[in-house]
Short mmCIF file of C-alpha atoms in Angstrom, two decimals:
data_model
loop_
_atom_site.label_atom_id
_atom_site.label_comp_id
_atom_site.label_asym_id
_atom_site.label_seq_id
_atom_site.Cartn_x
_atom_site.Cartn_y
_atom_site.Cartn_z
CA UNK F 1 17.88 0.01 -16.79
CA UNK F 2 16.16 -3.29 -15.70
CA UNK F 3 12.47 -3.00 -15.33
CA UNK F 4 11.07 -3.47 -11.65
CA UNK F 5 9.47 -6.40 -11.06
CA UNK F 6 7.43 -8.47 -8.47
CA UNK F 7 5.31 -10.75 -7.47
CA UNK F 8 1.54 -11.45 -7.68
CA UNK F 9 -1.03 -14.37 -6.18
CA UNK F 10 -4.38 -13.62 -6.70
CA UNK F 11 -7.65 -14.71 -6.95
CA UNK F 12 -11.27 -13.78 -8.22
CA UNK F 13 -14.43 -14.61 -7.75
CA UNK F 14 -16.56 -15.24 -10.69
CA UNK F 15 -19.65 -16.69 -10.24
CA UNK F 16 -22.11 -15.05 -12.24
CA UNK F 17 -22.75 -14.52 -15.58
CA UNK F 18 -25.73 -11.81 -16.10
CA UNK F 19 -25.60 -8.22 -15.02
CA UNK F 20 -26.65 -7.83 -11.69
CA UNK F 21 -29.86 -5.94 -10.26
CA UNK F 22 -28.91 -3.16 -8.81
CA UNK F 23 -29.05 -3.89 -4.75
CA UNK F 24 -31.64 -1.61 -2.69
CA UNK F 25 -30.07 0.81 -0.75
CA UNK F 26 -32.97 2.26 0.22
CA UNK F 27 -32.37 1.22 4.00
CA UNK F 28 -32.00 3.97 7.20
CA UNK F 29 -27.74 4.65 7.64
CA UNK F 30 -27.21 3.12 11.29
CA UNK F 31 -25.00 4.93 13.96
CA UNK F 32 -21.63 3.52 12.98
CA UNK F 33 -21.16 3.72 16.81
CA UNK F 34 -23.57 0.66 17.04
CA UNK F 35 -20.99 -1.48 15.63
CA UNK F 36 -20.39 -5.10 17.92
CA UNK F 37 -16.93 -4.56 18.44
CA UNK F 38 -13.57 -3.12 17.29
CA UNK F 39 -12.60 -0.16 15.67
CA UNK F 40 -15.82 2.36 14.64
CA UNK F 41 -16.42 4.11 11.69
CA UNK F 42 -15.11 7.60 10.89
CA UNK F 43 -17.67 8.84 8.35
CA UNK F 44 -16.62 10.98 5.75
CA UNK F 45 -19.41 11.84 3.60
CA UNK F 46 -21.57 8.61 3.64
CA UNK F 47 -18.59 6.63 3.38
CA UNK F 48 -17.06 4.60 6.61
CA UNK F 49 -13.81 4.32 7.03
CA UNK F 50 -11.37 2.28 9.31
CA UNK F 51 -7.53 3.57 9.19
CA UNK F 52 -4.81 2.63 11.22
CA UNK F 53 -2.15 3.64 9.04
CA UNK F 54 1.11 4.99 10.12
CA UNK F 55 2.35 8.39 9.44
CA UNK F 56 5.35 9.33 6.65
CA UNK F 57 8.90 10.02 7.33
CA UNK F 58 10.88 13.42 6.53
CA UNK F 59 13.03 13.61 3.24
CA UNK F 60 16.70 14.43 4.77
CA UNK F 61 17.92 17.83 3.46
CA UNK F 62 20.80 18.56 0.27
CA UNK F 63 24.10 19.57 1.56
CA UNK F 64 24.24 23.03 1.78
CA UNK F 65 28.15 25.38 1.85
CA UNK F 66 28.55 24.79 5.06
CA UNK F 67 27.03 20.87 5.45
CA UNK F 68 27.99 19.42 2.46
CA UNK F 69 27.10 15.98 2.38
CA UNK F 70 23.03 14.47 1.97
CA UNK F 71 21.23 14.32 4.93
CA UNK F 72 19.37 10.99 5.44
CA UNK F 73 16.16 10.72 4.90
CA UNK F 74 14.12 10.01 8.65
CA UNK F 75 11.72 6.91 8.59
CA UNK F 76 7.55 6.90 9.42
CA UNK F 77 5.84 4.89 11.54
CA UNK F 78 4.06 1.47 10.86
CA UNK F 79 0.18 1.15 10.34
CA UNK F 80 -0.81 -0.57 13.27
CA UNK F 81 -3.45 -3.87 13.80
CA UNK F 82 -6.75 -2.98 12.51
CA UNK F 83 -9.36 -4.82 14.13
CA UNK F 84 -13.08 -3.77 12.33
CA UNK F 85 -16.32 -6.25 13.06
CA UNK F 86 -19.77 -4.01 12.46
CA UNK F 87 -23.09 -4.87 11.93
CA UNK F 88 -26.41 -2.98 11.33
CA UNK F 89 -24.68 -0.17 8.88
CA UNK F 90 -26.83 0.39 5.53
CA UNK F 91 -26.89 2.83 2.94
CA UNK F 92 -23.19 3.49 2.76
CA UNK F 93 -22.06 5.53 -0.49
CA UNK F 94 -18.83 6.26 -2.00
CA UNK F 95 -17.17 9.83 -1.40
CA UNK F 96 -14.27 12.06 -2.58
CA UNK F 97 -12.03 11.35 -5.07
CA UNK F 98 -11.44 7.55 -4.27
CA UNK F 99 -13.18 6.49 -0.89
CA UNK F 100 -14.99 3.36 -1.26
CA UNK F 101 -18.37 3.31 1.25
CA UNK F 102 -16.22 0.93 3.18
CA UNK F 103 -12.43 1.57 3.25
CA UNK F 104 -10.19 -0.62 6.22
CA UNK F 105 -6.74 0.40 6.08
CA UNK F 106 -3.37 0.18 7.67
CA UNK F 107 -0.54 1.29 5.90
CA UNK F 108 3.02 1.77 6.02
CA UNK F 109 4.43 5.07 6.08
CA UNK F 110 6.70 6.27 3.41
CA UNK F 111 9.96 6.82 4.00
CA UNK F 112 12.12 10.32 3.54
CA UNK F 113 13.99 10.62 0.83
CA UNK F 114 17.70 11.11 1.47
CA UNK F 115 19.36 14.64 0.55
CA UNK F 116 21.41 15.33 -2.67
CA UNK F 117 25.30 16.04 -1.84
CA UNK F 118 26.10 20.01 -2.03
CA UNK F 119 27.04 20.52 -5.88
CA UNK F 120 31.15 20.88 -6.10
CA UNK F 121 33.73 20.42 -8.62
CA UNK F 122 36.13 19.94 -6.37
CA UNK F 123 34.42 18.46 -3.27
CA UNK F 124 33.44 14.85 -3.08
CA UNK F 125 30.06 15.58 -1.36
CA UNK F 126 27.86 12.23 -0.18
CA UNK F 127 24.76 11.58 -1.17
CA UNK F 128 22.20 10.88 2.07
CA UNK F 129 20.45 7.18 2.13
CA UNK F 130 16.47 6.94 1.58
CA UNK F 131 14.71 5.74 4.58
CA UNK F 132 13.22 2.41 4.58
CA UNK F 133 9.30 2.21 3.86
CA UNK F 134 7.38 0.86 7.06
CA UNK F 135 5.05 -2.34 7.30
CA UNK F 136 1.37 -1.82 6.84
CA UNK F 137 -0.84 -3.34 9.88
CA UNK F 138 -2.34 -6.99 10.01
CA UNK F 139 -6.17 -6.47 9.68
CA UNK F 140 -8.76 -8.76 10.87
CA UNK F 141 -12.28 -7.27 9.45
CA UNK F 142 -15.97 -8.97 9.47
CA UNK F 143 -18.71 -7.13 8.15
CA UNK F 144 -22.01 -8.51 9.20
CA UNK F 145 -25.21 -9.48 7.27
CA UNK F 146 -26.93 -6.11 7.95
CA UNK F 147 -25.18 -3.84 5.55
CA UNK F 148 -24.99 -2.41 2.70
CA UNK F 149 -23.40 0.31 0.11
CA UNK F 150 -23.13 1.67 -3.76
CA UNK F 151 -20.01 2.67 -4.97
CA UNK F 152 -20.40 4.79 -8.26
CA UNK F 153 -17.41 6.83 -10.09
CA UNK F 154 -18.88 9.87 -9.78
CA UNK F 155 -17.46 13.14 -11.58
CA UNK F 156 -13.92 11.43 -11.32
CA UNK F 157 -14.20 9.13 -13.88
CA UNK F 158 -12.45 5.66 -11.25
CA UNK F 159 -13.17 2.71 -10.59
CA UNK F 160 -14.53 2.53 -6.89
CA UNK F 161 -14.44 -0.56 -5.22
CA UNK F 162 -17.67 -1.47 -2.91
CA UNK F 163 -15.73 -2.30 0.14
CA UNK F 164 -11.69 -1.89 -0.16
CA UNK F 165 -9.73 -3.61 2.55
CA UNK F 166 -6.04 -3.14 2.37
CA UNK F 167 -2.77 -3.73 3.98
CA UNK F 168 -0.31 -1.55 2.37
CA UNK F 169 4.20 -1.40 3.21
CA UNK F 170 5.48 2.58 3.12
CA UNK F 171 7.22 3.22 -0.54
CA UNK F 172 10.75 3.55 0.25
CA UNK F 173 12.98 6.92 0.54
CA UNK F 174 14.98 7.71 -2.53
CA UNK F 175 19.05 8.07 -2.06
CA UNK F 176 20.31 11.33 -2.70
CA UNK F 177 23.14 11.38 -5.35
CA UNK F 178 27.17 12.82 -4.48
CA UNK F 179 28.31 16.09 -6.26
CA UNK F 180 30.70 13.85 -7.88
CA UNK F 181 31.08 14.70 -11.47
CA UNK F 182 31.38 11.14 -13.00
CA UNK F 183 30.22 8.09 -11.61
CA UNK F 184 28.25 6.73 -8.98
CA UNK F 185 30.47 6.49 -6.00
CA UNK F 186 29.12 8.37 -2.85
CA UNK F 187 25.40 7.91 -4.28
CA UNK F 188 23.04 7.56 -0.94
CA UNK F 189 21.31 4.03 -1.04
CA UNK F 190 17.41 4.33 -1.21
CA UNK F 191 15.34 2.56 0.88
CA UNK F 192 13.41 -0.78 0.71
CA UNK F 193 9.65 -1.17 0.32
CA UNK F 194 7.45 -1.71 3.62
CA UNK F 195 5.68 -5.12 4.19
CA UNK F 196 2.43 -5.74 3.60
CA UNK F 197 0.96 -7.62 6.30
CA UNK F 198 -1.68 -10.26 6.38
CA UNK F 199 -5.47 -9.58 5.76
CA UNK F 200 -8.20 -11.89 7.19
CA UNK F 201 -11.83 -10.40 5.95
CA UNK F 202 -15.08 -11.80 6.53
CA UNK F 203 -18.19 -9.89 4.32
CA UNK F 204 -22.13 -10.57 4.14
CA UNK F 205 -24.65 -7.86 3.26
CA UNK F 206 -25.07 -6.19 -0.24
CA UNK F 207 -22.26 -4.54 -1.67
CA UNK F 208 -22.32 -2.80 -4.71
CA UNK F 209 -19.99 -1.19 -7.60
CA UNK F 210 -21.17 0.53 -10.53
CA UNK F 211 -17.64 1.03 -12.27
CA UNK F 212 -15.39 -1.08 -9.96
CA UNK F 213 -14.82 -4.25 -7.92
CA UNK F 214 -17.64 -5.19 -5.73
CA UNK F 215 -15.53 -5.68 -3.21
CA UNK F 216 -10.77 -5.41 -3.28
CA UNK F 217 -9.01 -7.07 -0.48
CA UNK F 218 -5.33 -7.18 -0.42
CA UNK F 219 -1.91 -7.36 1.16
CA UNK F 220 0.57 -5.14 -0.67
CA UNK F 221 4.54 -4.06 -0.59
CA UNK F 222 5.54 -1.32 -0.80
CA UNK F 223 7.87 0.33 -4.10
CA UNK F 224 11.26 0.34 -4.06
CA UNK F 225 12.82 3.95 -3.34
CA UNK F 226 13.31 5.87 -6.54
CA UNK F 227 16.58 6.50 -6.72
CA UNK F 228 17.17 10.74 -7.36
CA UNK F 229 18.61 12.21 -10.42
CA UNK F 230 22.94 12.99 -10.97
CA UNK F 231 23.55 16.56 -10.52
CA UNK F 232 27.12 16.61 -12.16
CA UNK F 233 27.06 16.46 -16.11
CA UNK F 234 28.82 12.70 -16.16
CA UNK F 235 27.23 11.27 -12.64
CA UNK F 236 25.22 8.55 -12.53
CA UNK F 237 21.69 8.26 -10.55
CA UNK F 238 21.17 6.50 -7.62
CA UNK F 239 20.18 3.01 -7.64
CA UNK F 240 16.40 2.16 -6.83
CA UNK F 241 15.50 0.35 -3.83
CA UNK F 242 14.21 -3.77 -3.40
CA UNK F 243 10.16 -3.50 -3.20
CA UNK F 244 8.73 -4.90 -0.10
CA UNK F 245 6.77 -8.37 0.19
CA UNK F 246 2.97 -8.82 1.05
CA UNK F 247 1.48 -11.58 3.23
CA UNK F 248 -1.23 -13.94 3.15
CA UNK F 249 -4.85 -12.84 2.48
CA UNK F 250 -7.96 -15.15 3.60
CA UNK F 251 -11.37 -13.69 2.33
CA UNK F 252 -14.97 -15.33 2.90
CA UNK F 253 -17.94 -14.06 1.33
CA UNK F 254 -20.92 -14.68 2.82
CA UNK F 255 -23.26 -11.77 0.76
CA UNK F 256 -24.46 -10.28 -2.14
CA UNK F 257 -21.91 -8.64 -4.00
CA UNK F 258 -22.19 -6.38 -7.66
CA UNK F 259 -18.89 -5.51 -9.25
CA UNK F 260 -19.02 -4.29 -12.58
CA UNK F 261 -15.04 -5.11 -13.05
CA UNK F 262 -14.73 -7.98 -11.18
CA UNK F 263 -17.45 -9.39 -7.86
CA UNK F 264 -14.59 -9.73 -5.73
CA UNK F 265 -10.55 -9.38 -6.12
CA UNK F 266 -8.51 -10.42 -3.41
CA UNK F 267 -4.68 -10.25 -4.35
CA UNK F 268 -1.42 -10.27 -2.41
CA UNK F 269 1.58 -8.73 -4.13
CA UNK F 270 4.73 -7.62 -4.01
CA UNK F 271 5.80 -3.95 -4.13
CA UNK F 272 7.13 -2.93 -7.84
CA UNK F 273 11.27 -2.47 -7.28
CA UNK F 274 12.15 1.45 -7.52
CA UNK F 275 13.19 3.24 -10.50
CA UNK F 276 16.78 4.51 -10.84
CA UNK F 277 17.79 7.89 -10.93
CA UNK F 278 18.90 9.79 -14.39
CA UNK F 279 22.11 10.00 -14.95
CA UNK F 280 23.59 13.98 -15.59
CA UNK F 281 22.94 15.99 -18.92
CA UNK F 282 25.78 14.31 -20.50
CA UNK F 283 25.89 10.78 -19.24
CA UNK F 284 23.59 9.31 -21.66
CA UNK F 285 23.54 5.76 -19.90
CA UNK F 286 24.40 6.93 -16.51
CA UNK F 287 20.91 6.16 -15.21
CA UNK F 288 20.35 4.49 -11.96
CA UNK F 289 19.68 0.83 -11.74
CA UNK F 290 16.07 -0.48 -11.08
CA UNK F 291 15.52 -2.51 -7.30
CA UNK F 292 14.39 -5.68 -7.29
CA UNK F 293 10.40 -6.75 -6.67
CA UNK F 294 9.10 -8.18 -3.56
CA UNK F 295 7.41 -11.57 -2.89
CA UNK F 296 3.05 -12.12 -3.17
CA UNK F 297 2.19 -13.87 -0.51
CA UNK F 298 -0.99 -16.80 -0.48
CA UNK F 299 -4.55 -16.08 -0.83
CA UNK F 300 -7.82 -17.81 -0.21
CA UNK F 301 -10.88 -17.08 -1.13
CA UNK F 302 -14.28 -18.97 0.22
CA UNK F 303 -17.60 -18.25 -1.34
CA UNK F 304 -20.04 -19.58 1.92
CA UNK F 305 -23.27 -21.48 1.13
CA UNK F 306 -26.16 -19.05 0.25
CA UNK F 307 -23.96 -16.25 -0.87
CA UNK F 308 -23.67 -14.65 -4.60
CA UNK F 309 -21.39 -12.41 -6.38
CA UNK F 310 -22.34 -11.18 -9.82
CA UNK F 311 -20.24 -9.25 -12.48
CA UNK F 312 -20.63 -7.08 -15.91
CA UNK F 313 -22.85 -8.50 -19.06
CA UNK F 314 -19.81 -9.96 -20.62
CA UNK F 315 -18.33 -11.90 -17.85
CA UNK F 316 -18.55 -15.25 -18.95
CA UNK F 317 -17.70 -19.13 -17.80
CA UNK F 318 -18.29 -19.71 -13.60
CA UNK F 319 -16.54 -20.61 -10.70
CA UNK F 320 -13.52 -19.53 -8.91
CA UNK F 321 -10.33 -18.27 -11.24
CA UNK F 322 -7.03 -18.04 -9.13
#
């Protein structure tokens, strides 16, 4: 089975050497309501977050005795535009398993996965198609010079980003395989990746990570549909599906970031392609193909006059790796 693939531009900002002093936090936590304009903060446990994401589709049903073929898989919605500028919000934390104190997000929702055909050695039951993923939301985010968070890890052992700002396409549905007993034919096709869509981020104040990336900013596709397993002895999975393509990302820095893995990592990629489906108990290479990756898009990254991002002890060299 070819491996998925895809396609990565990224850059990072590396511009100090020395482990950095921890920033004060020490500062009263604003009413996220006071924010200039835009979307407001939902806080979840010290942590603010911004989500327009859409919602996921419904995996279509197997053939039953009476409806034999796959039902398709149903798509989600989109994330919609996610327009975030605050000011005057300190003393953010990180919270849950994975919530950075600042999280902006629109993403794609996923879609179904398509049903397998009703199981016959006689019938030629279809397999129902995966649902395409659907495109994350543009986001346009500027986080002013009064503000500040600590991300730690916690008792869960990640990496937590200070600030994560993401754009994310819906993983595609997975195509439901036929009841045929050899083969591939009648395999549902599973779905493509959702775009990622482009990310313009503007962030001043003091941002912190203890275990992570001061601050993540991205445009990302969305995987391929994985393609779902033969059910006759001597069928073949279902293909997987084409991963979706990200967009351009833009990112100025105009703070003081801390990121013990790296200051600040801004990225577009492409979605990985899906994985195909395994072939039946005795089809030893009747697995699935694996879908293609999609495309990275372009990224800048500006470090503005009087800011400064510093990274672990053993970051060394300066200046701006891409």
């Amino acid at each position: 089975m070819p491996k998925p693939n895809h396609s990565t531009s990224t850059a990072k900002l590396l511009l100090s050497t020395a482990l950095g002093t921890m920033l004060a936090l020490n500062a009263a936590l604003i009413d996220p309501a006071r924010a200039d304009s835009g979307l407001s903060c939902e806080m979840q446990d010290g942590s603010c977050v911004i989500d327009t994401s859409g919602i996921d589709g419904i995996d279509g049903p197997d053939g039953t005795s009476t409806a034999t073929n796959g039902s398709w898989g149903k798509e989600g919605t989109a994330g919609s535009v996610n327009t975030s500028n605050f000011d005057n919000v300190t003393g953010l934390v990180s919270s849950g398993v994975a919530t950075s104190p600042v999280n902006i997000t629109a993403n794609g929702g996923k879609g179904g996965d398509g049903g397998n055909g009703y199981p016959s050695i006689s019938e030629q039951n279809f397999g129902g198609n995966g649902a395409n993923g659907m495109d994350g939301g543009a986001i346009d985010a500027n986080i002013g010079p009064n503000t500040s968070g600590l991300a730690t890890d916690g008792t869960t052992g990640l990496g937590i980003s200070g600030i994560t700002i993401l754009s994310q396409g819906g993983a595609g549905g997975g195509g439901g395989v036929a009841s045929y007993e050899e083969g591939n034919e009648g395999n549902g096709t599973s779905g493509t990746g959702g775009d990622g869509q482009g990310v313009q981020a503007t962030v001043g104040g003091q941002w912190q990570s203890s275990t992570g990336n001061g601050v993540y900013i991205a445009s990302v596709g969305g995987n391929g549909g994985t393609g779902r397993s033969g059910g006759g002895k001597l069928a073949d999975g279902a293909n997987g599906g084409q991963g979706g393509d990200s967009n351009s990302v833009t990112a100025t820095i105009n703070g003081q970031i801390y990121g013990a893995a790296a200051g600040v990592f801004v990225t577009s990629a492409g979605g990985n392609g899906g994985n195909g489906g395994d072939g039946g108990e005795l089809d030893g290479d009747g697995a699935g193909n694996g879908g293609n990756g999609g495309q990275g898009g372009d990224v800048s990254a500006t470090l503005a006059t009087g800011a400064k991002i510093t990274m672990g002890e053993d970051t060394t060299g300066q200046g701006l790796g891409q």
